[in-house]
């Protein structure tokens, strides 16, 4: 086991192959189906609001939030795991390994693809603090949060739980997420950089 660990995480600075991630997601999904639960991160917003007691004034939040403790633990574990992986598993990884076509697209938009995990051209305080950046951040945050609750789940909930249960609304939602990503890439990001 130690040899496998060393090959995957110590000797190689490459990321895990897709089939490891896919197998892990499938195992989590099977366990959740066996337990009668569904996967999704955005449902934690409802749980956190229910914990504040707002359910006494709004029926949507009148749920037994203690039943969702496992999902809050999953959310916390995801954040801790992401932090640990970024800081300790791949300390020398400074940039993403992007295809040539993606690098050319980013360069055509004025984004340096070799600077790290996120583009400073979009996420610098100068850009986020501009009037357009503030409006886009607030409107985008509202639309993502509202849309996830209105659709009954976020991207992970629909794409993993919904599609694995062959739910047509989840397929429609995932197609909508993809279209939204294309709109962001080709219309919103150039507008922000404009």
Short mmCIF file of N, CA and C in Angstrom, two decimals:
data_model
loop_
_atom_site.label_atom_id
_atom_site.label_comp_id
_atom_site.label_asym_id
_atom_site.label_seq_id
_atom_site.Cartn_x
_atom_site.Cartn_y
_atom_site.Cartn_z
N UNK A 1 0.82 -1.19 0.00
CA UNK A 1 0.00 0.00 0.00
C UNK A 1 0.87 1.26 0.00
N UNK A 2 1.96 1.21 0.76
CA UNK A 2 2.86 2.36 0.82
C UNK A 2 3.47 2.65 -0.55
N UNK A 3 3.77 1.59 -1.31
CA UNK A 3 4.34 1.76 -2.64
C UNK A 3 3.34 2.47 -3.56
N UNK A 4 2.07 2.09 -3.49
CA UNK A 4 1.05 2.74 -4.32
C UNK A 4 0.93 4.21 -3.91
N UNK A 5 0.90 4.48 -2.60
CA UNK A 5 0.81 5.86 -2.11
C UNK A 5 1.97 6.70 -2.63
N UNK A 6 3.19 6.15 -2.54
CA UNK A 6 4.37 6.88 -2.99
C UNK A 6 4.31 7.15 -4.49
N UNK A 7 3.86 6.17 -5.27
CA UNK A 7 3.78 6.37 -6.72
C UNK A 7 2.74 7.43 -7.07
N UNK A 8 1.63 7.43 -6.35
CA UNK A 8 0.56 8.37 -6.68
C UNK A 8 0.83 9.78 -6.19
N UNK A 9 1.37 9.91 -4.97
CA UNK A 9 1.42 11.22 -4.35
C UNK A 9 2.82 11.77 -4.08
N UNK A 10 3.81 10.93 -3.97
CA UNK A 10 5.13 11.42 -3.59
C UNK A 10 6.04 11.54 -4.80
N UNK A 11 6.18 10.46 -5.57
CA UNK A 11 7.12 10.46 -6.69
C UNK A 11 6.59 11.25 -7.88
N UNK A 12 5.30 11.29 -8.04
CA UNK A 12 4.70 11.94 -9.20
C UNK A 12 4.04 13.25 -8.78
N UNK A 13 4.25 14.27 -9.56
CA UNK A 13 3.55 15.54 -9.32
C UNK A 13 2.32 15.66 -10.21
N UNK A 14 2.02 14.60 -10.95
CA UNK A 14 0.83 14.61 -11.79
C UNK A 14 -0.41 14.38 -10.92
N UNK A 15 -1.54 14.81 -11.40
CA UNK A 15 -2.78 14.61 -10.67
C UNK A 15 -3.26 13.19 -10.87
N UNK A 16 -4.18 12.79 -10.02
CA UNK A 16 -4.73 11.44 -10.11
C UNK A 16 -5.42 11.25 -11.46
N UNK A 17 -5.34 10.06 -12.02
CA UNK A 17 -6.04 9.79 -13.27
C UNK A 17 -7.56 9.88 -13.08
N UNK A 18 -8.26 10.13 -14.16
CA UNK A 18 -9.70 10.31 -14.10
C UNK A 18 -10.41 9.09 -13.53
N UNK A 19 -9.88 7.90 -13.78
CA UNK A 19 -10.59 6.70 -13.33
C UNK A 19 -10.53 6.54 -11.81
N UNK A 20 -9.54 7.11 -11.13
CA UNK A 20 -9.53 7.10 -9.67
C UNK A 20 -10.64 8.00 -9.14
N UNK A 21 -10.73 9.19 -9.71
CA UNK A 21 -11.78 10.12 -9.27
C UNK A 21 -13.16 9.56 -9.58
N UNK A 22 -13.33 9.01 -10.77
CA UNK A 22 -14.62 8.43 -11.15
C UNK A 22 -15.03 7.28 -10.25
N UNK A 23 -14.07 6.43 -9.91
CA UNK A 23 -14.36 5.32 -9.01
C UNK A 23 -14.74 5.83 -7.62
N UNK A 24 -14.03 6.85 -7.15
CA UNK A 24 -14.36 7.43 -5.84
C UNK A 24 -15.75 8.02 -5.82
N UNK A 25 -16.11 8.76 -6.86
CA UNK A 25 -17.44 9.35 -6.94
C UNK A 25 -18.51 8.26 -6.99
N UNK A 26 -18.25 7.20 -7.77
CA UNK A 26 -19.21 6.10 -7.86
C UNK A 26 -19.40 5.41 -6.51
N UNK A 27 -18.32 5.21 -5.76
CA UNK A 27 -18.43 4.58 -4.45
C UNK A 27 -19.21 5.45 -3.47
N UNK A 28 -18.96 6.76 -3.50
CA UNK A 28 -19.72 7.67 -2.64
C UNK A 28 -21.19 7.64 -3.03
N UNK A 29 -21.48 7.65 -4.33
CA UNK A 29 -22.86 7.63 -4.80
C UNK A 29 -23.57 6.35 -4.40
N UNK A 30 -22.89 5.20 -4.53
CA UNK A 30 -23.49 3.92 -4.13
C UNK A 30 -23.78 3.90 -2.63
N UNK A 31 -22.86 4.42 -1.84
CA UNK A 31 -23.08 4.47 -0.39
C UNK A 31 -24.28 5.35 -0.04
N UNK A 32 -24.39 6.50 -0.71
CA UNK A 32 -25.51 7.39 -0.44
C UNK A 32 -26.83 6.77 -0.87
N UNK A 33 -26.85 6.09 -2.02
CA UNK A 33 -28.06 5.41 -2.46
C UNK A 33 -28.46 4.33 -1.46
N UNK A 34 -27.47 3.60 -0.96
CA UNK A 34 -27.73 2.55 0.02
C UNK A 34 -28.31 3.13 1.31
N UNK A 35 -27.84 4.33 1.68
CA UNK A 35 -28.33 4.99 2.89
C UNK A 35 -29.62 5.78 2.66
N UNK A 36 -30.07 5.85 1.40
CA UNK A 36 -31.29 6.59 1.08
C UNK A 36 -31.11 8.09 1.06
N UNK A 37 -29.89 8.55 0.82
CA UNK A 37 -29.60 9.98 0.76
C UNK A 37 -29.26 10.38 -0.66
N UNK A 38 -29.20 11.68 -0.91
CA UNK A 38 -28.78 12.16 -2.23
C UNK A 38 -27.61 13.11 -2.06
N UNK A 39 -26.75 13.13 -3.06
CA UNK A 39 -25.53 13.93 -3.02
C UNK A 39 -25.82 15.34 -3.50
N UNK A 40 -25.27 16.31 -2.83
CA UNK A 40 -25.39 17.69 -3.26
C UNK A 40 -24.86 18.62 -2.18
N UNK A 41 -24.16 19.62 -2.61
CA UNK A 41 -23.55 20.56 -1.67
C UNK A 41 -24.50 21.71 -1.34
N UNK A 42 -25.28 22.17 -2.31
CA UNK A 42 -26.09 23.38 -2.09
C UNK A 42 -27.20 23.16 -1.07
N UNK A 43 -27.60 21.93 -0.81
CA UNK A 43 -28.63 21.70 0.20
C UNK A 43 -28.15 22.11 1.59
N UNK A 44 -26.84 22.28 1.75
CA UNK A 44 -26.31 22.75 3.03
C UNK A 44 -26.75 24.18 3.33
N UNK A 45 -27.02 24.98 2.30
CA UNK A 45 -27.52 26.34 2.55
C UNK A 45 -28.85 26.27 3.30
N UNK A 46 -29.73 25.39 2.84
CA UNK A 46 -31.02 25.23 3.50
C UNK A 46 -30.84 24.72 4.92
N UNK A 47 -29.93 23.77 5.09
CA UNK A 47 -29.67 23.21 6.42
C UNK A 47 -29.14 24.28 7.37
N UNK A 48 -28.19 25.08 6.90
CA UNK A 48 -27.61 26.13 7.75
C UNK A 48 -28.67 27.16 8.11
N UNK A 49 -29.52 27.53 7.15
CA UNK A 49 -30.60 28.47 7.46
C UNK A 49 -31.57 27.86 8.47
N UNK A 50 -31.87 26.57 8.34
CA UNK A 50 -32.77 25.90 9.29
C UNK A 50 -32.17 25.89 10.69
N UNK A 51 -30.85 25.78 10.77
CA UNK A 51 -30.18 25.78 12.08
C UNK A 51 -30.36 27.10 12.81
N UNK A 52 -30.56 28.19 12.07
CA UNK A 52 -30.73 29.50 12.71
C UNK A 52 -32.12 29.69 13.29
N UNK A 53 -33.05 28.78 12.97
CA UNK A 53 -34.41 28.88 13.50
C UNK A 53 -35.37 29.63 12.61
N UNK A 54 -34.94 29.97 11.41
CA UNK A 54 -35.81 30.73 10.51
C UNK A 54 -37.01 29.90 10.03
N UNK A 55 -36.95 28.57 10.25
CA UNK A 55 -38.06 27.71 9.88
C UNK A 55 -39.36 28.05 10.58
N UNK A 56 -39.29 28.75 11.70
CA UNK A 56 -40.51 29.17 12.39
C UNK A 56 -41.26 30.24 11.60
N UNK A 57 -40.54 30.94 10.71
CA UNK A 57 -41.17 32.00 9.93
C UNK A 57 -41.32 31.65 8.45
N UNK A 58 -40.59 30.64 7.99
CA UNK A 58 -40.62 30.28 6.57
C UNK A 58 -40.68 28.76 6.45
N UNK A 59 -41.75 28.25 5.86
CA UNK A 59 -41.95 26.80 5.78
C UNK A 59 -40.85 26.08 5.02
N UNK A 60 -40.24 26.75 4.05
CA UNK A 60 -39.19 26.10 3.26
C UNK A 60 -38.03 25.65 4.15
N UNK A 61 -37.76 26.39 5.20
CA UNK A 61 -36.64 26.07 6.09
C UNK A 61 -37.07 25.28 7.33
N UNK A 62 -38.34 24.88 7.38
CA UNK A 62 -38.84 24.12 8.52
C UNK A 62 -38.55 22.63 8.30
N UNK A 63 -37.30 22.27 8.48
CA UNK A 63 -36.86 20.89 8.29
C UNK A 63 -36.09 20.43 9.53
N UNK A 64 -35.93 19.11 9.65
CA UNK A 64 -35.11 18.56 10.73
C UNK A 64 -33.66 18.62 10.28
N UNK A 65 -32.98 19.70 10.62
CA UNK A 65 -31.61 19.91 10.14
C UNK A 65 -30.64 18.90 10.73
N UNK A 66 -30.98 18.29 11.86
CA UNK A 66 -30.07 17.30 12.46
C UNK A 66 -29.91 16.07 11.56
N UNK A 67 -30.92 15.81 10.76
CA UNK A 67 -30.85 14.68 9.81
C UNK A 67 -29.82 14.94 8.71
N UNK A 68 -29.43 16.20 8.53
CA UNK A 68 -28.48 16.57 7.48
C UNK A 68 -27.06 16.79 8.00
N UNK A 69 -26.79 16.37 9.23
CA UNK A 69 -25.44 16.54 9.78
C UNK A 69 -24.37 15.87 8.92
N UNK A 70 -24.72 14.74 8.31
CA UNK A 70 -23.75 14.04 7.46
C UNK A 70 -23.33 14.92 6.29
N UNK A 71 -24.28 15.69 5.74
CA UNK A 71 -23.97 16.53 4.58
C UNK A 71 -23.11 17.73 4.99
N UNK A 72 -23.37 18.27 6.17
CA UNK A 72 -22.52 19.34 6.68
C UNK A 72 -21.10 18.83 6.91
N UNK A 73 -20.99 17.60 7.42
CA UNK A 73 -19.67 16.99 7.61
C UNK A 73 -18.97 16.78 6.28
N UNK A 74 -19.74 16.37 5.26
CA UNK A 74 -19.18 16.19 3.92
C UNK A 74 -18.66 17.51 3.37
N UNK A 75 -19.43 18.58 3.57
CA UNK A 75 -19.00 19.91 3.11
C UNK A 75 -17.72 20.34 3.81
N UNK A 76 -17.67 20.18 5.12
CA UNK A 76 -16.47 20.55 5.87
C UNK A 76 -15.28 19.70 5.44
N UNK A 77 -15.51 18.39 5.26
CA UNK A 77 -14.43 17.50 4.80
C UNK A 77 -13.94 17.87 3.41
N UNK A 78 -14.84 18.32 2.54
CA UNK A 78 -14.43 18.75 1.20
C UNK A 78 -13.53 19.96 1.26
N UNK A 79 -13.87 20.90 2.13
CA UNK A 79 -13.05 22.11 2.26
C UNK A 79 -11.69 21.78 2.87
N UNK A 80 -11.68 20.98 3.92
CA UNK A 80 -10.41 20.60 4.56
C UNK A 80 -9.57 19.76 3.60
N UNK A 81 -10.21 18.82 2.90
CA UNK A 81 -9.48 17.99 1.93
C UNK A 81 -8.88 18.80 0.80
N UNK A 82 -9.63 19.79 0.30
CA UNK A 82 -9.09 20.65 -0.75
C UNK A 82 -7.90 21.46 -0.27
N UNK A 83 -8.00 21.98 0.94
CA UNK A 83 -6.89 22.74 1.53
C UNK A 83 -5.66 21.86 1.68
N UNK A 84 -5.84 20.67 2.26
CA UNK A 84 -4.70 19.76 2.47
C UNK A 84 -4.09 19.32 1.15
N UNK A 85 -4.93 19.00 0.17
CA UNK A 85 -4.41 18.56 -1.12
C UNK A 85 -3.61 19.67 -1.79
N UNK A 86 -4.12 20.90 -1.75
CA UNK A 86 -3.43 22.01 -2.39
C UNK A 86 -2.10 22.31 -1.72
N UNK A 87 -2.08 22.30 -0.40
CA UNK A 87 -0.88 22.72 0.32
C UNK A 87 0.14 21.62 0.57
N UNK A 88 -0.29 20.36 0.62
CA UNK A 88 0.65 19.32 1.03
C UNK A 88 0.87 18.21 0.00
N UNK A 89 -0.12 17.93 -0.85
CA UNK A 89 0.05 16.82 -1.79
C UNK A 89 0.82 17.25 -3.04
N UNK A 90 0.58 18.46 -3.50
CA UNK A 90 1.23 18.94 -4.72
C UNK A 90 1.83 20.32 -4.47
N UNK A 91 2.82 20.43 -3.59
CA UNK A 91 3.34 21.76 -3.24
C UNK A 91 4.04 22.47 -4.38
N UNK A 92 4.54 21.74 -5.37
CA UNK A 92 5.28 22.38 -6.45
C UNK A 92 4.42 22.65 -7.68
N UNK A 93 3.16 22.23 -7.64
CA UNK A 93 2.28 22.47 -8.78
C UNK A 93 1.88 23.93 -8.78
N UNK A 94 2.33 24.68 -9.76
CA UNK A 94 2.06 26.11 -9.77
C UNK A 94 1.11 26.53 -10.89
N UNK A 95 0.89 25.67 -11.86
CA UNK A 95 0.00 26.03 -12.96
C UNK A 95 -0.73 24.79 -13.44
N UNK A 96 -1.86 25.01 -14.03
CA UNK A 96 -2.62 23.91 -14.59
C UNK A 96 -2.01 23.45 -15.90
N UNK A 97 -2.18 22.20 -16.20
CA UNK A 97 -1.70 21.64 -17.46
C UNK A 97 -2.84 21.76 -18.47
N UNK A 98 -2.87 22.85 -19.21
CA UNK A 98 -3.96 23.14 -20.14
C UNK A 98 -3.58 22.75 -21.55
N UNK A 99 -4.61 22.42 -22.34
CA UNK A 99 -4.36 22.10 -23.74
C UNK A 99 -3.91 23.36 -24.48
N UNK A 100 -3.29 23.16 -25.63
CA UNK A 100 -2.81 24.28 -26.42
C UNK A 100 -3.96 25.17 -26.87
N UNK A 101 -5.10 24.57 -27.24
CA UNK A 101 -6.26 25.35 -27.69
C UNK A 101 -6.80 26.22 -26.55
N UNK A 102 -6.83 25.67 -25.34
CA UNK A 102 -7.31 26.46 -24.19
C UNK A 102 -6.35 27.59 -23.89
N UNK A 103 -5.06 27.33 -23.96
CA UNK A 103 -4.08 28.39 -23.72
C UNK A 103 -4.22 29.51 -24.73
N UNK A 104 -4.43 29.15 -26.00
CA UNK A 104 -4.60 30.17 -27.04
C UNK A 104 -5.87 30.99 -26.81
N UNK A 105 -6.96 30.31 -26.39
CA UNK A 105 -8.21 31.03 -26.11
C UNK A 105 -8.01 32.01 -24.95
N UNK A 106 -7.35 31.56 -23.89
CA UNK A 106 -7.10 32.45 -22.75
C UNK A 106 -6.22 33.63 -23.14
N UNK A 107 -5.18 33.37 -23.91
CA UNK A 107 -4.30 34.45 -24.36
C UNK A 107 -5.06 35.46 -25.22
N UNK A 108 -5.99 34.97 -26.06
CA UNK A 108 -6.77 35.89 -26.90
C UNK A 108 -7.68 36.78 -26.06
N UNK A 109 -8.02 36.33 -24.85
CA UNK A 109 -8.84 37.14 -23.94
C UNK A 109 -8.00 38.02 -23.03
N UNK A 110 -6.68 37.89 -23.12
CA UNK A 110 -5.80 38.68 -22.27
C UNK A 110 -5.51 38.03 -20.93
N UNK A 111 -5.69 36.72 -20.83
CA UNK A 111 -5.43 35.99 -19.59
C UNK A 111 -4.18 35.16 -19.76
N UNK A 112 -3.24 35.28 -18.82
CA UNK A 112 -2.01 34.50 -18.84
C UNK A 112 -2.29 33.11 -18.27
N UNK A 113 -2.25 32.06 -19.09
CA UNK A 113 -2.60 30.72 -18.60
C UNK A 113 -1.52 30.06 -17.75
N UNK A 114 -0.34 30.64 -17.66
CA UNK A 114 0.77 30.00 -16.94
C UNK A 114 1.04 30.61 -15.57
N UNK A 115 0.08 31.32 -15.00
CA UNK A 115 0.37 32.03 -13.76
C UNK A 115 -0.13 31.33 -12.50
N UNK A 116 -0.82 30.23 -12.61
CA UNK A 116 -1.28 29.54 -11.42
C UNK A 116 -2.64 28.92 -11.61
N UNK A 117 -3.33 28.71 -10.50
CA UNK A 117 -4.61 28.00 -10.55
C UNK A 117 -5.80 28.89 -10.90
N UNK A 118 -5.68 30.19 -10.76
CA UNK A 118 -6.79 31.06 -11.12
C UNK A 118 -6.24 32.33 -11.75
N UNK A 119 -6.98 32.89 -12.69
CA UNK A 119 -6.48 34.06 -13.43
C UNK A 119 -6.58 35.35 -12.62
N UNK A 120 -5.43 35.96 -12.38
CA UNK A 120 -5.41 37.23 -11.65
C UNK A 120 -6.09 38.34 -12.44
N UNK A 121 -6.14 38.20 -13.76
CA UNK A 121 -6.81 39.21 -14.57
C UNK A 121 -8.29 39.32 -14.20
N UNK A 122 -8.88 38.23 -13.72
CA UNK A 122 -10.28 38.25 -13.32
C UNK A 122 -10.47 38.42 -11.82
N UNK A 123 -9.60 37.82 -11.04
CA UNK A 123 -9.82 37.74 -9.60
C UNK A 123 -8.96 38.67 -8.77
N UNK A 124 -8.28 39.61 -9.39
CA UNK A 124 -7.51 40.58 -8.61
C UNK A 124 -8.48 41.55 -7.93
N UNK A 125 -8.04 42.15 -6.85
CA UNK A 125 -8.89 43.11 -6.15
C UNK A 125 -9.24 44.30 -7.03
N UNK A 126 -8.33 44.64 -7.92
CA UNK A 126 -8.58 45.76 -8.84
C UNK A 126 -9.79 45.46 -9.73
N UNK A 127 -9.85 44.25 -10.28
CA UNK A 127 -10.96 43.89 -11.15
C UNK A 127 -12.24 43.61 -10.37
N UNK A 128 -12.13 42.88 -9.26
CA UNK A 128 -13.32 42.58 -8.47
C UNK A 128 -13.89 43.82 -7.80
N UNK A 129 -13.04 44.80 -7.52
CA UNK A 129 -13.48 46.02 -6.87
C UNK A 129 -14.03 47.07 -7.82
N UNK A 130 -13.92 46.83 -9.12
CA UNK A 130 -14.47 47.77 -10.09
C UNK A 130 -15.99 47.69 -10.06
N UNK A 131 -16.68 48.72 -10.54
CA UNK A 131 -18.15 48.67 -10.55
C UNK A 131 -18.69 47.44 -11.30
N UNK A 132 -18.10 47.14 -12.46
CA UNK A 132 -18.56 45.96 -13.21
C UNK A 132 -18.28 44.68 -12.43
N UNK A 133 -17.13 44.60 -11.78
CA UNK A 133 -16.78 43.41 -11.00
C UNK A 133 -17.71 43.21 -9.82
N UNK A 134 -18.06 44.30 -9.13
CA UNK A 134 -18.97 44.20 -7.99
C UNK A 134 -20.35 43.75 -8.44
N UNK A 135 -20.86 44.37 -9.51
CA UNK A 135 -22.18 44.00 -10.01
C UNK A 135 -22.19 42.55 -10.47
N UNK A 136 -21.18 42.14 -11.23
CA UNK A 136 -21.14 40.77 -11.73
C UNK A 136 -21.02 39.77 -10.58
N UNK A 137 -20.24 40.09 -9.56
CA UNK A 137 -20.09 39.18 -8.42
C UNK A 137 -21.40 39.05 -7.66
N UNK A 138 -22.05 40.17 -7.37
CA UNK A 138 -23.31 40.11 -6.62
C UNK A 138 -24.42 39.45 -7.42
N UNK A 139 -24.58 39.84 -8.67
CA UNK A 139 -25.62 39.25 -9.51
C UNK A 139 -25.33 37.77 -9.75
N UNK A 140 -24.07 37.45 -10.05
CA UNK A 140 -23.71 36.06 -10.28
C UNK A 140 -23.91 35.19 -9.05
N UNK A 141 -23.52 35.69 -7.89
CA UNK A 141 -23.72 34.94 -6.65
C UNK A 141 -25.19 34.70 -6.36
N UNK A 142 -26.01 35.74 -6.56
CA UNK A 142 -27.45 35.58 -6.35
C UNK A 142 -28.03 34.56 -7.32
N UNK A 143 -27.67 34.68 -8.60
CA UNK A 143 -28.22 33.76 -9.60
C UNK A 143 -27.81 32.31 -9.34
N UNK A 144 -26.57 32.10 -8.94
CA UNK A 144 -26.11 30.74 -8.65
C UNK A 144 -26.86 30.18 -7.45
N UNK A 145 -26.94 30.95 -6.37
CA UNK A 145 -27.63 30.48 -5.18
C UNK A 145 -29.12 30.27 -5.40
N UNK A 146 -29.77 31.25 -6.01
CA UNK A 146 -31.20 31.13 -6.28
C UNK A 146 -31.48 30.01 -7.27
N UNK A 147 -30.67 29.93 -8.31
CA UNK A 147 -30.88 28.89 -9.31
C UNK A 147 -30.70 27.49 -8.75
N UNK A 148 -29.70 27.32 -7.89
CA UNK A 148 -29.47 26.01 -7.29
C UNK A 148 -30.66 25.59 -6.44
N UNK A 149 -31.22 26.51 -5.68
CA UNK A 149 -32.37 26.16 -4.84
C UNK A 149 -33.63 25.98 -5.68
N UNK A 150 -33.81 26.83 -6.69
CA UNK A 150 -35.00 26.73 -7.53
C UNK A 150 -34.99 25.43 -8.32
N UNK A 151 -33.82 25.04 -8.79
CA UNK A 151 -33.70 23.80 -9.56
C UNK A 151 -33.68 22.56 -8.66
N UNK A 152 -33.66 22.77 -7.36
CA UNK A 152 -33.67 21.64 -6.44
C UNK A 152 -32.31 20.99 -6.28
N UNK A 153 -31.25 21.71 -6.61
CA UNK A 153 -29.92 21.16 -6.44
C UNK A 153 -28.89 21.93 -7.24
N UNK A 154 -27.64 21.71 -6.89
CA UNK A 154 -26.53 22.39 -7.56
C UNK A 154 -25.96 21.49 -8.66
N UNK A 155 -24.86 21.91 -9.22
CA UNK A 155 -24.26 21.12 -10.30
C UNK A 155 -23.90 19.72 -9.85
N UNK A 156 -23.33 19.59 -8.67
CA UNK A 156 -22.96 18.25 -8.20
C UNK A 156 -24.19 17.41 -7.92
N UNK A 157 -25.21 18.00 -7.34
CA UNK A 157 -26.43 17.26 -7.04
C UNK A 157 -27.12 16.74 -8.29
N UNK A 158 -27.26 17.61 -9.28
CA UNK A 158 -27.92 17.19 -10.52
C UNK A 158 -27.04 16.27 -11.35
N UNK A 159 -25.78 16.65 -11.52
CA UNK A 159 -24.90 15.88 -12.42
C UNK A 159 -24.55 14.51 -11.85
N UNK A 160 -24.43 14.40 -10.53
CA UNK A 160 -24.03 13.12 -9.95
C UNK A 160 -25.25 12.34 -9.47
N UNK A 161 -26.04 12.92 -8.58
CA UNK A 161 -27.20 12.20 -8.05
C UNK A 161 -28.32 12.08 -9.08
N UNK A 162 -28.68 13.21 -9.67
CA UNK A 162 -29.82 13.21 -10.58
C UNK A 162 -29.62 12.37 -11.82
N UNK A 163 -28.47 12.53 -12.48
CA UNK A 163 -28.22 11.74 -13.69
C UNK A 163 -28.06 10.26 -13.38
N UNK A 164 -27.46 9.92 -12.23
CA UNK A 164 -27.31 8.51 -11.90
C UNK A 164 -28.66 7.87 -11.59
N UNK A 165 -29.66 8.68 -11.25
CA UNK A 165 -31.02 8.18 -11.04
C UNK A 165 -31.90 8.37 -12.27
N UNK A 166 -31.28 8.74 -13.40
CA UNK A 166 -31.96 8.91 -14.68
C UNK A 166 -33.12 9.91 -14.60
N UNK A 167 -32.89 11.04 -13.95
CA UNK A 167 -33.90 12.07 -13.80
C UNK A 167 -33.81 13.07 -14.95
N UNK A 168 -34.90 13.21 -15.70
CA UNK A 168 -34.94 14.15 -16.82
C UNK A 168 -34.70 15.60 -16.37
N UNK A 169 -35.30 16.06 -15.25
CA UNK A 169 -35.00 17.44 -14.81
C UNK A 169 -33.51 17.67 -14.56
N UNK A 170 -32.82 16.65 -14.07
CA UNK A 170 -31.37 16.79 -13.84
C UNK A 170 -30.63 16.91 -15.16
N UNK A 171 -31.05 16.16 -16.17
CA UNK A 171 -30.42 16.27 -17.49
C UNK A 171 -30.62 17.68 -18.04
N UNK A 172 -31.84 18.20 -17.91
CA UNK A 172 -32.12 19.56 -18.38
C UNK A 172 -31.26 20.57 -17.61
N UNK A 173 -31.14 20.38 -16.30
CA UNK A 173 -30.33 21.29 -15.49
C UNK A 173 -28.86 21.24 -15.90
N UNK A 174 -28.33 20.05 -16.14
CA UNK A 174 -26.92 19.92 -16.52
C UNK A 174 -26.67 20.56 -17.88
N UNK A 175 -27.59 20.39 -18.81
CA UNK A 175 -27.47 21.07 -20.11
C UNK A 175 -27.48 22.58 -19.90
N UNK A 176 -28.34 23.07 -19.00
CA UNK A 176 -28.37 24.49 -18.68
C UNK A 176 -27.06 24.98 -18.06
N UNK A 177 -26.47 24.16 -17.18
CA UNK A 177 -25.17 24.52 -16.59
C UNK A 177 -24.11 24.65 -17.67
N UNK A 178 -24.13 23.72 -18.61
CA UNK A 178 -23.14 23.74 -19.69
C UNK A 178 -23.32 24.99 -20.55
N UNK A 179 -24.57 25.30 -20.89
CA UNK A 179 -24.84 26.50 -21.68
C UNK A 179 -24.41 27.75 -20.91
N UNK A 180 -24.67 27.78 -19.61
CA UNK A 180 -24.23 28.90 -18.78
C UNK A 180 -22.72 29.05 -18.77
N UNK A 181 -22.01 27.93 -18.75
CA UNK A 181 -20.55 27.97 -18.81
C UNK A 181 -20.05 28.55 -20.13
N UNK A 182 -20.71 28.17 -21.22
CA UNK A 182 -20.33 28.71 -22.53
C UNK A 182 -20.60 30.22 -22.60
N UNK A 183 -21.75 30.63 -22.07
CA UNK A 183 -22.07 32.06 -22.06
C UNK A 183 -21.04 32.83 -21.23
N UNK A 184 -20.67 32.27 -20.08
CA UNK A 184 -19.66 32.92 -19.25
C UNK A 184 -18.33 33.03 -19.97
N UNK A 185 -17.92 31.94 -20.62
CA UNK A 185 -16.62 31.92 -21.28
C UNK A 185 -16.55 32.89 -22.45
N UNK A 186 -17.59 32.92 -23.27
CA UNK A 186 -17.51 33.69 -24.51
C UNK A 186 -18.16 35.07 -24.46
N UNK A 187 -18.98 35.35 -23.43
CA UNK A 187 -19.63 36.66 -23.35
C UNK A 187 -19.27 37.42 -22.08
N UNK A 188 -19.40 36.79 -20.93
CA UNK A 188 -19.22 37.51 -19.66
C UNK A 188 -17.75 37.79 -19.37
N UNK A 189 -16.89 36.79 -19.51
CA UNK A 189 -15.46 37.02 -19.23
C UNK A 189 -14.87 38.07 -20.16
N UNK A 190 -15.13 38.01 -21.48
CA UNK A 190 -14.62 39.11 -22.33
C UNK A 190 -15.18 40.47 -21.93
N UNK A 191 -16.43 40.52 -21.47
CA UNK A 191 -17.01 41.79 -21.00
C UNK A 191 -16.25 42.30 -19.78
N UNK A 192 -15.96 41.41 -18.83
CA UNK A 192 -15.23 41.82 -17.63
C UNK A 192 -13.82 42.29 -17.95
N UNK A 193 -13.20 41.64 -18.92
CA UNK A 193 -11.83 42.01 -19.28
C UNK A 193 -11.79 43.20 -20.23
N UNK A 194 -12.95 43.49 -20.86
CA UNK A 194 -13.07 44.50 -21.88
C UNK A 194 -12.57 45.81 -21.54
#
